[in-house]
Amino acid sequence: MEGRWFQKEDRWKDRALCLQHRLRDRFRVVVDQHRRRHRSSGYVSSATQPWLQRFRHFRSQTLATSSTLYRKRVSKEFDTEEDSVLTQILQAVAVPVIGNVCHVFMHGLNHVQIYGGEKLQQGLLNRPDKTPLITVSNHIASMDDPLVIAALLPKSLLLDARNLRWTLCATDRCFRNPLTSAFFKCVKVLPVSRGEGIYQKGMDVAIAKLNRGGWVHIFPEGSRSRDGGSTMGSIKRGTARLILDADNAPMVIPFVHAGMQEMMPVGASFPRVGKTVTVLVGDPIDFKDVRDLEQDNTVPRGNLYDVVSTRIGDRLIKLKAQLDKLLQVQTDDVVQHFDDNNDNNSNKQDHEEYFKVESSYKGFGIDLMGFAARGLFVNQKMMEHVVEGGISIRPLPLRAWNSFWRQLLHNNNNNGVASLSMLSGAT
């Protein structure tokens, strides 16, 4: 009996083990078939596979992706809904106020040298009708715009908020919260997002402004210089898109500046006073040949963008070299002047000439407010010892005022204009 019992128990164990092996093998076959189904093209039925292939081909050939370059036309009325009446009123108030404050700060508390400023004035006032304006410049400090832009323009133009510039700023810098977003929107700043390419909404809004004949200022390097403005960075394609995608060919005016790295160094919260900023404005850049070549569909659009970017970069580098040479010549002349000139009267006269207010624009008179501020905050670089009768002295604000009144009386005697009228015209 016991032998038979053990034989039956062994038989049930064998059957259970056999069933276990069968189930395991069956599970492996099912899993393996499921995996092969995902890898095989037969997962989608033969009826839907051709339509899926056609859709993929349509997406790759017709719809533009982020890596595809094309001409994206923008209507003039693209952003009219966002420009509410309240926003326009705030811009009409904020832009002239901030522009004039920056103008007085630059010409009053600092010294600004402008070369070729009449070229920008000519482009603003006398360019053909419906011709947009684009200005490009190097980017040194965080406050290049509005300080340098305000220094280039006379006060009469700073009062016209409608015709002043639009500019672009990264959202992670100027549009961090609702308060800063509202402020920069009121001073005609458009938001752009880093990494979203040249076909984002901010670029479309800028093109819409150009299509209405407006003025857009852009830093083609895309970010501030890493070496304090000693070299020029690579030119991004966003500037090329503004030039080529606008309905009418824009007038492109380049300029470079130096000295903002000392006025607004990296990490500073507020600009400093008593600094010297030099600006050199170049001739307009012609892109008519590139826009004509754009009509030929055989030329890749990426090549057109590269041609525009290269041309802008070459012009800015050339202007930067001319500006560096000009600053070097000025430095050598100042050193030679103080080393070789032993005539006391000549020293006094040349020193007083420094305090005269200079402007590239004719007919704007004397800037009394800027002159008074400059007498109080004189540039520290020019406050060198001047020897008069063996006594070492420094230029004082009183000396600047004396020079100012001499010039004022001299102009009155020559032109027969009353002093009161000149003072009112200057202010």
CSV table of C-alpha atoms in Angstrom, one decimal:
chain,number,residue,atom,x,y,z
A,1,MET,CA,0.0,0.0,0.0
A,2,GLU,CA,2.7,2.4,0.9
A,3,GLY,CA,4.5,1.7,-2.4
A,4,ARG,CA,1.5,2.5,-4.4
A,5,TRP,CA,0.9,5.7,-2.4
A,6,PHE,CA,4.4,6.9,-3.2
A,7,GLN,CA,4.0,6.1,-6.9
A,8,LYS,CA,0.8,8.2,-7.1
A,9,GLU,CA,2.5,11.1,-5.3
A,10,ASP,CA,5.4,11.1,-7.7
A,11,ARG,CA,3.0,10.9,-10.6
A,12,TRP,CA,1.2,14.1,-9.4
A,13,LYS,CA,4.5,15.9,-8.9
A,14,ASP,CA,5.6,15.0,-12.4
A,15,ARG,CA,2.3,16.3,-13.8
A,16,ALA,CA,2.5,19.5,-11.8
A,17,LEU,CA,6.1,20.1,-13.0
A,18,CYS,CA,5.1,19.4,-16.6
A,19,LEU,CA,2.2,21.9,-16.4
A,20,GLN,CA,4.5,24.5,-14.9
A,21,HIS,CA,7.0,24.1,-17.8
A,22,ARG,CA,4.2,24.3,-20.3
A,23,LEU,CA,2.8,27.5,-18.8
A,24,ARG,CA,6.2,29.1,-18.6
A,25,ASP,CA,6.9,28.3,-22.3
A,26,ARG,CA,3.5,29.6,-23.3
A,27,PHE,CA,4.1,32.9,-21.5
A,28,ARG,CA,7.5,33.3,-23.1
A,29,VAL,CA,6.0,32.8,-26.6
A,30,VAL,CA,3.3,35.4,-25.9
A,31,VAL,CA,5.7,38.0,-24.6
A,32,ASP,CA,8.1,37.4,-27.5
A,33,GLN,CA,5.3,37.8,-30.0
A,34,HIS,CA,4.1,41.0,-28.3
A,35,ARG,CA,7.6,42.5,-28.5
A,36,ARG,CA,8.0,41.5,-32.2
A,37,ARG,CA,4.6,43.2,-33.0
A,38,HIS,CA,5.8,46.5,-31.8
A,39,ARG,CA,9.0,46.3,-33.8
A,40,SER,CA,7.4,45.1,-37.0
A,41,SER,CA,5.7,47.4,-39.5
A,42,GLY,CA,2.6,45.1,-39.4
A,43,TYR,CA,1.5,46.6,-36.2
A,44,VAL,CA,-0.6,49.1,-38.1
A,45,SER,CA,-3.0,47.6,-40.5
A,46,SER,CA,-2.3,47.7,-44.2
A,47,ALA,CA,-5.3,50.0,-44.8
A,48,THR,CA,-4.0,52.8,-42.5
A,49,GLN,CA,-0.3,52.5,-43.2
A,50,PRO,CA,-0.3,54.4,-46.6
A,51,TRP,CA,-2.3,57.3,-45.1
A,52,LEU,CA,0.2,57.5,-42.2
A,53,GLN,CA,3.1,57.7,-44.5
A,54,ARG,CA,1.4,60.4,-46.6
A,55,PHE,CA,0.8,62.5,-43.4
A,56,ARG,CA,4.4,62.1,-42.4
A,57,HIS,CA,5.6,63.2,-45.8
A,58,PHE,CA,3.2,66.2,-45.7
A,59,ARG,CA,4.6,67.3,-42.3
A,60,SER,CA,8.3,67.0,-43.4
A,61,GLN,CA,7.8,68.7,-46.8
A,62,THR,CA,5.1,71.3,-46.3
A,63,LEU,CA,5.0,72.4,-42.7
A,64,ALA,CA,8.0,74.3,-41.4
A,65,THR,CA,9.7,73.0,-38.3
A,66,SER,CA,12.1,74.9,-35.9
A,67,SER,CA,15.1,73.9,-38.1
A,68,THR,CA,13.5,75.1,-41.4
A,69,LEU,CA,14.1,78.7,-42.6
A,70,TYR,CA,11.4,80.4,-44.6
A,71,ARG,CA,9.8,83.8,-45.1
A,72,LYS,CA,7.1,84.4,-42.6
A,73,ARG,CA,4.9,87.3,-43.6
A,74,VAL,CA,3.5,89.5,-40.9
A,75,SER,CA,0.5,91.8,-41.3
A,76,LYS,CA,0.7,95.4,-40.2
A,77,GLU,CA,-2.2,94.8,-37.9
A,78,PHE,CA,-0.6,91.9,-36.2
A,79,ASP,CA,-0.3,93.5,-32.8
A,80,THR,CA,-2.9,96.2,-32.9
A,81,GLU,CA,-5.2,94.5,-30.3
A,82,GLU,CA,-2.4,94.5,-27.7
A,83,ASP,CA,-1.7,98.2,-28.2
A,84,SER,CA,-4.7,99.5,-26.3
A,85,VAL,CA,-5.5,103.2,-25.9
A,86,LEU,CA,-4.3,103.1,-22.3
A,87,THR,CA,-0.9,101.6,-23.4
A,88,GLN,CA,-0.5,104.3,-26.0
A,89,ILE,CA,-1.2,107.0,-23.5
A,90,LEU,CA,1.3,105.6,-21.1
A,91,GLN,CA,3.9,105.3,-23.8
A,92,ALA,CA,3.3,108.9,-24.9
A,93,VAL,CA,4.1,110.0,-21.3
A,94,ALA,CA,6.8,107.6,-20.2
A,95,VAL,CA,9.0,107.5,-23.2
A,96,PRO,CA,9.6,111.3,-23.5
A,97,VAL,CA,10.2,111.6,-19.7
A,98,ILE,CA,12.6,108.7,-19.4
A,99,GLY,CA,14.3,109.8,-22.7
A,100,ASN,CA,15.0,113.3,-21.5
A,101,VAL,CA,16.1,112.1,-18.1
A,102,CYS,CA,18.7,109.8,-19.8
A,103,HIS,CA,19.7,112.6,-22.1
A,104,VAL,CA,20.4,115.0,-19.2
A,105,PHE,CA,22.2,112.2,-17.3
A,106,MET,CA,24.5,111.5,-20.3
A,107,HIS,CA,25.2,115.0,-21.4
A,108,GLY,CA,25.1,116.6,-17.9
A,109,LEU,CA,26.7,114.1,-15.4
A,110,ASN,CA,29.0,112.5,-18.0
A,111,HIS,CA,30.8,113.6,-21.1
A,112,VAL,CA,29.6,112.3,-24.5
A,113,GLN,CA,31.4,112.5,-27.8
A,114,ILE,CA,29.3,111.9,-30.9
A,115,TYR,CA,30.8,111.5,-34.4
A,116,GLY,CA,28.4,111.2,-37.3
A,117,GLY,CA,25.3,111.9,-35.3
A,118,GLU,CA,23.8,113.7,-38.3
A,119,LYS,CA,23.5,110.4,-40.1
A,120,LEU,CA,21.1,109.1,-37.6
A,121,GLN,CA,19.2,112.4,-37.5
A,122,GLN,CA,18.9,112.2,-41.3
A,123,GLY,CA,17.5,108.7,-41.2
A,124,LEU,CA,15.0,109.6,-38.6
A,125,LEU,CA,13.7,112.8,-40.2
A,126,ASN,CA,14.3,112.5,-43.9
A,127,ARG,CA,14.0,108.9,-44.9
A,128,PRO,CA,11.5,108.0,-47.6
A,129,ASP,CA,7.9,107.6,-46.6
A,130,LYS,CA,6.9,104.1,-45.4
A,131,THR,CA,10.6,103.2,-45.1
A,132,PRO,CA,11.3,101.5,-41.8
A,133,LEU,CA,14.5,102.1,-39.8
A,134,ILE,CA,16.7,99.5,-38.1
A,135,THR,CA,19.7,100.6,-36.0
A,136,VAL,CA,22.3,98.0,-34.9
A,137,SER,CA,25.1,98.5,-32.4
A,138,ASN,CA,27.5,96.6,-30.2
A,139,HIS,CA,26.2,95.6,-26.7
A,140,ILE,CA,28.5,96.4,-23.8
A,141,ALA,CA,26.4,97.3,-20.7
A,142,SER,CA,22.8,96.4,-19.6
A,143,MET,CA,21.8,100.1,-20.0
A,144,ASP,CA,23.2,100.7,-23.5
A,145,ASP,CA,19.6,101.3,-24.3
A,146,PRO,CA,18.2,103.8,-23.3
A,147,LEU,CA,21.3,105.7,-22.3
A,148,VAL,CA,23.3,105.7,-25.6
A,149,ILE,CA,20.1,106.1,-27.7
A,150,ALA,CA,19.0,109.1,-25.6
A,151,ALA,CA,22.5,110.6,-25.9
A,152,LEU,CA,22.4,110.4,-29.7
A,153,LEU,CA,19.0,112.2,-30.1
A,154,PRO,CA,18.3,115.9,-29.6
A,155,LYS,CA,15.5,116.8,-27.1
A,156,SER,CA,13.1,117.8,-29.8
A,157,LEU,CA,13.1,114.2,-31.1
A,158,LEU,CA,12.9,112.7,-27.7
A,159,LEU,CA,9.5,114.4,-27.2
A,160,ASP,CA,7.9,112.4,-30.1
A,161,ALA,CA,7.1,109.1,-28.5
A,162,ARG,CA,5.4,107.8,-31.6
A,163,ASN,CA,8.5,107.9,-33.8
A,164,LEU,CA,11.0,106.7,-31.2
A,165,ARG,CA,12.5,103.3,-31.2
A,166,TRP,CA,11.2,99.9,-30.4
A,167,THR,CA,13.7,97.5,-28.9
A,168,LEU,CA,13.8,93.8,-27.9
A,169,CYS,CA,14.7,92.4,-24.5
A,170,ALA,CA,14.8,88.9,-23.1
A,171,THR,CA,11.9,87.8,-21.0
A,172,ASP,CA,14.2,86.5,-18.2
A,173,ARG,CA,15.6,90.0,-17.8
A,174,CYS,CA,12.9,92.6,-18.4
A,175,PHE,CA,9.7,90.6,-18.0
A,176,ARG,CA,10.2,88.6,-14.8
A,177,ASN,CA,7.0,89.8,-13.1
A,178,PRO,CA,3.8,91.7,-13.9
A,179,LEU,CA,5.3,95.0,-12.6
A,180,THR,CA,8.4,95.0,-14.7
A,181,SER,CA,6.5,93.7,-17.7
A,182,ALA,CA,4.1,96.6,-17.5
A,183,PHE,CA,6.9,99.1,-17.2
A,184,PHE,CA,8.9,97.9,-20.1
A,185,LYS,CA,5.8,97.6,-22.2
A,186,CYS,CA,5.2,101.3,-21.5
A,187,VAL,CA,8.7,102.2,-22.7
A,188,LYS,CA,8.3,100.4,-26.1
A,189,VAL,CA,10.2,97.2,-25.3
A,190,LEU,CA,9.2,93.9,-26.9
A,191,PRO,CA,9.7,90.5,-25.2
A,192,VAL,CA,11.7,87.7,-26.8
A,193,SER,CA,12.4,84.3,-25.2
A,194,ARG,CA,15.9,82.8,-25.4
A,195,GLY,CA,16.0,79.5,-27.3
A,196,GLU,CA,12.6,79.9,-29.1
A,197,GLY,CA,14.2,80.8,-32.4
A,198,ILE,CA,13.7,83.7,-34.9
A,199,TYR,CA,10.1,82.9,-35.6
A,200,GLN,CA,8.7,83.6,-32.2
A,201,LYS,CA,6.0,86.1,-31.4
A,202,GLY,CA,8.3,88.9,-30.3
A,203,MET,CA,10.1,88.9,-33.6
A,204,ASP,CA,6.8,88.9,-35.5
A,205,VAL,CA,5.7,92.0,-33.5
A,206,ALA,CA,8.9,93.8,-34.3
A,207,ILE,CA,8.3,93.1,-38.0
A,208,ALA,CA,4.8,94.4,-37.7
A,209,LYS,CA,6.3,97.7,-36.3
A,210,LEU,CA,8.7,97.8,-39.3
A,211,ASN,CA,5.8,97.2,-41.7
A,212,ARG,CA,4.1,100.3,-40.3
A,213,GLY,CA,7.3,102.4,-41.0
A,214,GLY,CA,8.6,102.3,-37.4
A,215,TRP,CA,12.0,102.3,-35.9
A,216,VAL,CA,13.5,99.1,-34.3
A,217,HIS,CA,16.8,99.0,-32.5
A,218,ILE,CA,18.4,95.6,-32.0
A,219,PHE,CA,21.7,94.3,-30.6
A,220,PRO,CA,22.7,91.8,-33.3
A,221,GLU,CA,25.1,90.0,-30.9
A,222,GLY,CA,22.1,88.8,-28.9
A,223,SER,CA,23.8,89.4,-25.5
A,224,ARG,CA,26.3,91.6,-23.8
A,225,SER,CA,30.0,91.4,-24.6
A,226,ARG,CA,32.0,89.1,-22.3
A,227,ASP,CA,35.2,91.1,-22.5
A,228,GLY,CA,33.9,94.7,-21.9
A,229,GLY,CA,33.4,95.5,-25.5
A,230,SER,CA,37.0,94.7,-26.7
A,231,THR,CA,35.7,92.4,-29.4
A,232,MET,CA,32.5,91.8,-31.3
A,233,GLY,CA,30.5,88.7,-30.9
A,234,SER,CA,28.9,86.6,-33.6
A,235,ILE,CA,25.9,88.1,-35.3
A,236,LYS,CA,22.6,86.2,-34.9
A,237,ARG,CA,20.1,85.5,-37.6
A,238,GLY,CA,17.3,87.4,-35.9
A,239,THR,CA,18.6,90.7,-37.3
A,240,ALA,CA,18.7,89.2,-40.8
A,241,ARG,CA,15.1,88.1,-40.5
A,242,LEU,CA,14.0,91.7,-39.6
A,243,ILE,CA,15.7,93.0,-42.7
A,244,LEU,CA,14.5,90.4,-45.2
A,245,ASP,CA,11.0,89.7,-43.9
A,246,ALA,CA,9.9,93.3,-43.7
A,247,ASP,CA,7.5,94.3,-46.5
A,248,ASN,CA,9.6,97.3,-47.4
A,249,ALA,CA,13.4,97.4,-47.5
A,250,PRO,CA,14.5,99.0,-44.2
A,251,MET,CA,17.2,101.6,-43.8
A,252,VAL,CA,19.9,100.0,-41.6
A,253,ILE,CA,22.2,102.4,-39.7
A,254,PRO,CA,25.0,100.9,-37.6
A,255,PHE,CA,26.9,102.6,-34.7
A,256,VAL,CA,29.4,101.6,-32.1
A,257,HIS,CA,30.2,103.1,-28.7
A,258,ALA,CA,32.8,102.8,-26.0
A,259,GLY,CA,32.9,103.8,-22.4
A,260,MET,CA,29.7,102.2,-21.2
A,261,GLN,CA,31.7,99.4,-19.5
A,262,GLU,CA,33.1,102.0,-17.1
A,263,MET,CA,29.7,103.8,-16.6
A,264,MET,CA,27.8,100.5,-16.0
A,265,PRO,CA,30.2,97.7,-15.2
A,266,VAL,CA,29.0,94.1,-14.8
A,267,GLY,CA,27.2,93.7,-11.4
A,268,ALA,CA,26.4,97.4,-11.0
A,269,SER,CA,22.9,98.4,-10.1
A,270,PHE,CA,23.1,102.0,-11.1
A,271,PRO,CA,25.2,103.9,-13.7
A,272,ARG,CA,28.1,105.9,-12.5
A,273,VAL,CA,28.8,109.6,-13.2
A,274,GLY,CA,31.8,111.4,-14.5
A,275,LYS,CA,32.6,109.0,-17.3
A,276,THR,CA,33.3,109.5,-21.0
A,277,VAL,CA,31.3,107.8,-23.7
A,278,THR,CA,32.2,108.0,-27.3
A,279,VAL,CA,29.8,107.1,-30.1
A,280,LEU,CA,30.6,106.6,-33.8
A,281,VAL,CA,27.7,106.4,-36.3
A,282,GLY,CA,28.4,104.8,-39.7
A,283,ASP,CA,26.8,105.1,-43.1
A,284,PRO,CA,23.6,103.1,-43.8
A,285,ILE,CA,24.2,99.5,-44.9
A,286,ASP,CA,22.7,98.6,-48.3
A,287,PHE,CA,20.9,95.2,-48.6
A,288,LYS,CA,19.1,95.8,-51.9
A,289,ASP,CA,21.1,93.1,-53.7
A,290,VAL,CA,20.3,90.5,-51.0
A,291,ARG,CA,16.6,91.3,-51.2
A,292,ASP,CA,16.7,91.1,-55.0
A,293,LEU,CA,18.4,87.7,-54.7
A,294,GLU,CA,15.7,86.7,-52.3
A,295,GLN,CA,13.3,86.5,-55.3
A,296,ASP,CA,15.3,83.6,-56.6
A,297,ASN,CA,13.8,80.6,-54.9
A,298,THR,CA,16.9,78.5,-55.7
A,299,VAL,CA,19.0,80.2,-53.1
A,300,PRO,CA,18.5,78.7,-49.6
A,301,ARG,CA,17.2,81.2,-47.1
A,302,GLY,CA,19.8,80.2,-44.6
A,303,ASN,CA,22.5,81.5,-47.0
A,304,LEU,CA,20.7,84.8,-47.3
A,305,TYR,CA,20.5,85.1,-43.6
A,306,ASP,CA,24.2,84.4,-43.4
A,307,VAL,CA,25.1,87.0,-46.0
A,308,VAL,CA,23.1,89.7,-44.1
A,309,SER,CA,24.6,88.7,-40.8
A,310,THR,CA,28.2,88.7,-42.2
A,311,ARG,CA,27.7,92.1,-43.8
A,312,ILE,CA,26.5,93.6,-40.5
A,313,GLY,CA,29.3,92.0,-38.5
A,314,ASP,CA,31.9,93.3,-40.9
A,315,ARG,CA,30.6,96.8,-40.8
A,316,LEU,CA,30.4,96.9,-37.0
A,317,ILE,CA,34.0,95.5,-36.7
A,318,LYS,CA,35.2,98.1,-39.1
A,319,LEU,CA,33.5,100.9,-37.1
A,320,LYS,CA,34.9,99.4,-33.9
A,321,ALA,CA,38.4,99.6,-35.3
A,322,GLN,CA,37.9,103.2,-36.4
A,323,LEU,CA,36.6,104.1,-32.9
A,324,ASP,CA,39.5,102.4,-31.1
A,325,LYS,CA,41.9,104.3,-33.4
A,326,LEU,CA,40.1,107.6,-32.7
A,327,LEU,CA,40.3,107.0,-28.9
A,328,GLN,CA,44.0,106.2,-29.1
A,329,VAL,CA,44.7,109.4,-31.1
A,330,GLN,CA,42.8,111.4,-28.5
A,331,THR,CA,44.7,109.9,-25.7
A,332,ASP,CA,48.0,110.6,-27.4
A,333,ASP,CA,47.0,114.2,-28.1
A,334,VAL,CA,46.0,114.8,-24.4
A,335,VAL,CA,49.3,113.3,-23.1
A,336,GLN,CA,51.3,115.3,-25.7
A,337,HIS,CA,49.4,118.5,-24.8
A,338,PHE,CA,50.0,118.3,-21.1
A,339,ASP,CA,53.7,117.3,-21.6
A,340,ASP,CA,54.8,119.8,-24.2
A,341,ASN,CA,52.6,122.9,-23.7
A,342,ASN,CA,54.3,125.3,-21.3
A,343,ASP,CA,52.3,128.4,-22.2
A,344,ASN,CA,50.1,129.2,-19.1
A,345,ASN,CA,47.5,131.2,-21.1
A,346,SER,CA,47.2,128.6,-23.7
A,347,ASN,CA,46.7,125.9,-21.0
A,348,LYS,CA,44.0,128.0,-19.4
A,349,GLN,CA,42.2,128.6,-22.6
A,350,ASP,CA,42.3,125.0,-23.8
A,351,HIS,CA,41.1,123.8,-20.4
A,352,GLU,CA,38.1,126.1,-20.5
A,353,GLU,CA,37.3,124.9,-24.0
A,354,TYR,CA,36.7,121.4,-22.5
A,355,PHE,CA,33.7,122.6,-20.6
A,356,LYS,CA,31.9,123.8,-23.7
A,357,VAL,CA,28.9,121.8,-24.6
A,358,GLU,CA,29.3,120.0,-27.9
A,359,SER,CA,26.6,118.6,-30.2
A,360,SER,CA,26.6,116.9,-33.6
A,361,TYR,CA,23.3,118.7,-34.4
A,362,LYS,CA,23.2,122.2,-35.6
A,363,GLY,CA,20.8,124.8,-34.3
A,364,PHE,CA,20.0,123.4,-30.9
A,365,GLY,CA,21.9,126.1,-28.9
A,366,ILE,CA,23.5,125.7,-25.5
A,367,ASP,CA,22.3,123.0,-23.1
A,368,LEU,CA,22.2,125.0,-19.9
A,369,MET,CA,21.0,122.2,-17.7
A,370,GLY,CA,23.6,119.8,-18.9
A,371,PHE,CA,26.3,122.4,-18.7
A,372,ALA,CA,25.5,123.1,-15.0
A,373,ALA,CA,25.5,119.5,-14.1
A,374,ARG,CA,28.8,118.9,-15.9
A,375,GLY,CA,30.4,121.7,-13.9
A,376,LEU,CA,29.4,120.0,-10.7
A,377,PHE,CA,30.3,116.5,-11.8
A,378,VAL,CA,33.4,117.0,-13.9
A,379,ASN,CA,35.0,114.0,-15.5
A,380,GLN,CA,37.7,112.6,-13.1
A,381,LYS,CA,40.0,111.7,-16.0
A,382,MET,CA,40.3,115.3,-17.1
A,383,MET,CA,40.8,116.7,-13.6
A,384,GLU,CA,44.6,116.7,-13.9
A,385,HIS,CA,46.8,119.3,-12.4
A,386,VAL,CA,47.1,122.5,-14.4
A,387,VAL,CA,50.1,124.7,-13.6
A,388,GLU,CA,49.4,128.4,-13.5
A,389,GLY,CA,52.1,130.7,-12.1
A,390,GLY,CA,53.8,127.8,-10.4
A,391,ILE,CA,50.6,126.8,-8.4
A,392,SER,CA,49.0,123.5,-9.0
A,393,ILE,CA,45.2,123.8,-9.2
A,394,ARG,CA,42.3,121.7,-10.2
A,395,PRO,CA,39.4,122.8,-12.5
A,396,LEU,CA,36.4,124.0,-10.4
A,397,PRO,CA,32.8,124.4,-11.2
A,398,LEU,CA,33.2,128.2,-10.8
A,399,ARG,CA,35.8,128.2,-13.6
A,400,ALA,CA,33.4,126.4,-15.9
A,401,TRP,CA,30.6,128.9,-15.1
A,402,ASN,CA,33.0,131.8,-16.0
A,403,SER,CA,33.8,130.1,-19.3
A,404,PHE,CA,30.1,129.6,-20.0
A,405,TRP,CA,29.2,133.3,-19.3
A,406,ARG,CA,32.1,134.5,-21.5
A,407,GLN,CA,30.8,132.3,-24.4
A,408,LEU,CA,27.3,133.6,-23.8
A,409,LEU,CA,28.2,137.2,-23.8
A,410,HIS,CA,30.4,136.7,-26.8
A,411,ASN,CA,27.5,135.2,-28.8
A,412,ASN,CA,25.3,138.1,-27.8
A,413,ASN,CA,27.7,140.7,-29.0
A,414,ASN,CA,28.2,138.9,-32.4
A,415,ASN,CA,24.5,138.1,-33.1
A,416,GLY,CA,22.8,141.0,-31.3
A,417,VAL,CA,20.5,138.6,-29.4
A,418,ALA,CA,19.5,139.3,-25.8
A,419,SER,CA,20.8,137.0,-23.1
A,420,LEU,CA,17.4,136.3,-21.8
A,421,SER,CA,16.2,135.0,-25.2
A,422,MET,CA,19.2,132.8,-25.5
A,423,LEU,CA,18.7,131.3,-22.0
A,424,SER,CA,15.0,130.6,-22.8
A,425,GLY,CA,16.0,129.0,-26.1
A,426,ALA,CA,18.6,126.8,-24.5
A,427,THR,CA,16.1,125.5,-22.0
